[in-house]
Amino acid sequence: MSLLQVNNLGKSYNSETQVLKDVNFTVETGEFVSVIGPSGAGKSTLLRCINRMVEINEGKVIFNNSDVGSLKKKDLRKLRTDIGMVFQHYNLVPRLTVIENVLHGRFGYKTTLQGVLGRFSEEEKEQAFFLLQKLGIEEHAYKRCDQLSGGQQQRVGICRALIQDPKLILCDEPIASLDPNSSKVIMDHLKSITNELGITCLVNLHQVEVAQGYSDRIIGLRKGEIVFDGKSALLREEQINHIYGTERRELITV
Amino acid sequence: MNEKAMRKSRWITTVFLIIIIGITYLSAMITKFNFIDGIATLPKALSWIFANLWITQETWERLPAILGKLNETIFMSIAATTLAAIISLFLGLMGSKTTKVNNVFSMLARLIASFSRNIPVVAWSLILLISFGQNSLTGFLALFVGTLGFLTRAFIESIDEASQSAVEALQATGATYAQIVNKAVIPQSLPQMLSWILFMIETNIRSATLVGILTGTGIGYTFDLYYKSLNYNAVALVTFTIVIAVIIIELISNRIRKVIL
Ligand SMILES: Nc1ncnc2c1ncn2[C@@H]1O[C@H](COP(=O)(O)OP(=O)(O)OP(=O)(O)O)[C@@H](O)[C@H]1O
Ligand SMILES: [Mg+2]
């Protein structure tokens, strides 16, 4: 059974526009998949349907053999501990320290009281430091997050996702706010997460070249519909034009 | 395109200025307020102030009593603000887009906020005066109700502004509501909230004087008493102590702000 199955997924925020239309795909364990498409195509929405940060309207999302759409509150929390999420704007608590932000990733495993009191076991703290070290930011562990550069903050975000011990990591444009150097560092880390730890990654990207360079497979989304789904090598100029329509040509000429 | 927009906004500014001048002129005409006359009475008013509002030697003897009343007023303002702040925190959490539990509570919180905020504190004093009579509870409640609305509004904005993205991230990790509020929302927006609370304490000490005149409590009552008995020297002393107190409170809260922000 695949790790993630999306069947006939449909989503609309209001009655006028259908954001996702009959989306079908599966993701196997250990795959690195990119989702590309023009702005407003529904990439963020698609990702948020998978951990049900937005409600699913039609169809089904099956993750790790459970039907995401029908889960009750408590089971949904449980499911979310298995899915890490990395954001374009990092979404950390800026006034708190790096290590505190990383440990936030453990809340899903704790009772409310343990979380509120900030009780973390020795192993959890060790794991947090191990991850910070792995991403090369352990010397900043006790700094406030708002004192870190964008690239460093994104690495904190990745640590927070990893400490959840997830089976899948969803990344919503993880490098859209970063310079080329930091972008490469972040993408290399994400790639090694999949290669070394076997954690599946589903990444929304704006840059086609980056998607081609890093992913096993690319999903092209246009106006809420999948118009390409295949090996990165199969994505040619023709398909790219199809995904982006005229918008891409405009982007290049400006 | 851009220049056009700018020119348009400048044009709008000019129109507004003309309208405001027009309205000022019109209202002066309607109320028969004459600028020239108004300015002409200024020297007379000033000379009256200098002639009568002197703090004389014997008024200083009243200082301990005045300070006692002032203390009472300051503590009442602080107490009203703190109590309002605690309740506003809950209303703020309910009212904020990021931390609301459901739409009904959210609407309710916003309704309470705008209701209590849009009625001036003086009006609240008068309304409460009818039901509670002239006592210190009335003054306390008037300050409390006004503060409640203002702080709820301010807290809703602080929460939305400060922690929307972190709340989303923590929801995605499977954290519970209480964990999210305690570990993301509060740490991130507390400094801003404290700053608003300090601002409200300052404001309330000032309004407490006025509220006190109406409800017969604290330093406002003392002021009123001396004023009605034509003891202008004592009135001057009361005013002087209020000004000093407000300045001191402002200095203290500015210092606290510097530390927390
Ligand atoms: N919370 C929301 N409420 C209403 N409409 C929304 C909401 N979120 C997204 N939309 C709409 O859904 C459509 C798809 O948005 P989405 O954010 O998924 O696109 P995207 O592919 O991620 O775009 P981008 O590349 O700009 O991030 C857009 O038309 C957007 O206006
Ligand atoms: Mg998006």
Coordinates of C-alpha atoms in Angstrom, one line a residue, chain A residues 48 51 53 77 80-81 83 85 87 91-96 104-105 107-108 110-112 115-118 160 164, chain B residues 162 164-180 182-185 187-189 191 260-261:
Chain A
R48 CA -3.0 21.6 3.3
N51 CA -2.8 17.1 6.8
M53 CA -5.2 22.2 7.6
R77 CA -3.9 15.3 16.0
R80 CA -0.5 15.2 12.2
T81 CA 2.4 14.0 14.3
I83 CA 3.4 14.6 8.9
M85 CA 5.3 20.8 7.7
F87 CA 6.7 26.8 5.5
N91 CA 6.4 30.1 11.0
L92 CA 8.5 30.0 14.1
V93 CA 7.8 31.8 17.4
P94 CA 10.3 34.6 16.8
R95 CA 10.7 35.6 20.5
L96 CA 11.5 32.1 21.6
H104 CA 7.5 22.5 19.8
G105 CA 7.5 19.7 17.2
F107 CA 3.7 18.7 21.4
G108 CA 1.6 16.3 19.3
K110 CA 2.3 15.0 24.7
T111 CA -0.7 15.6 27.0
T112 CA -1.9 19.2 27.1
G115 CA 3.1 20.6 26.8
V116 CA 1.9 23.7 28.7
L117 CA 4.5 23.0 31.5
G118 CA 7.2 22.4 28.9
R160 CA 11.0 21.2 14.2
Q164 CA 8.2 14.9 15.1
Chain B
A162 CA 2.1 38.3 16.3
Q164 CA -0.8 33.7 13.1
S165 CA 2.0 31.9 11.3
A166 CA 3.3 30.1 14.4
V167 CA -0.2 29.0 15.3
E168 CA -0.6 27.4 11.9
A169 CA 2.7 25.6 12.3
L170 CA 1.9 24.3 15.7
Q171 CA -1.6 23.1 14.6
A172 CA 0.2 21.2 11.8
T173 CA 2.4 19.4 14.4
G174 CA -0.7 18.1 16.2
A175 CA -0.4 20.4 19.2
T176 CA -3.5 21.1 21.4
Y177 CA -5.3 24.4 21.7
A178 CA -3.9 25.1 25.2
Q179 CA -0.4 24.2 24.1
I180 CA -0.6 26.6 21.2
N182 CA 0.5 29.0 26.1
K183 CA 3.6 28.2 24.1
A184 CA 3.2 30.3 20.9
V185 CA 0.5 33.0 21.3
P187 CA 5.1 34.3 24.5
Q188 CA 4.9 36.1 21.2
S189 CA 2.2 38.7 22.0
P191 CA 5.2 42.2 25.4
I260 CA 10.0 44.0 27.8
L261 CA 9.9 45.0 24.2

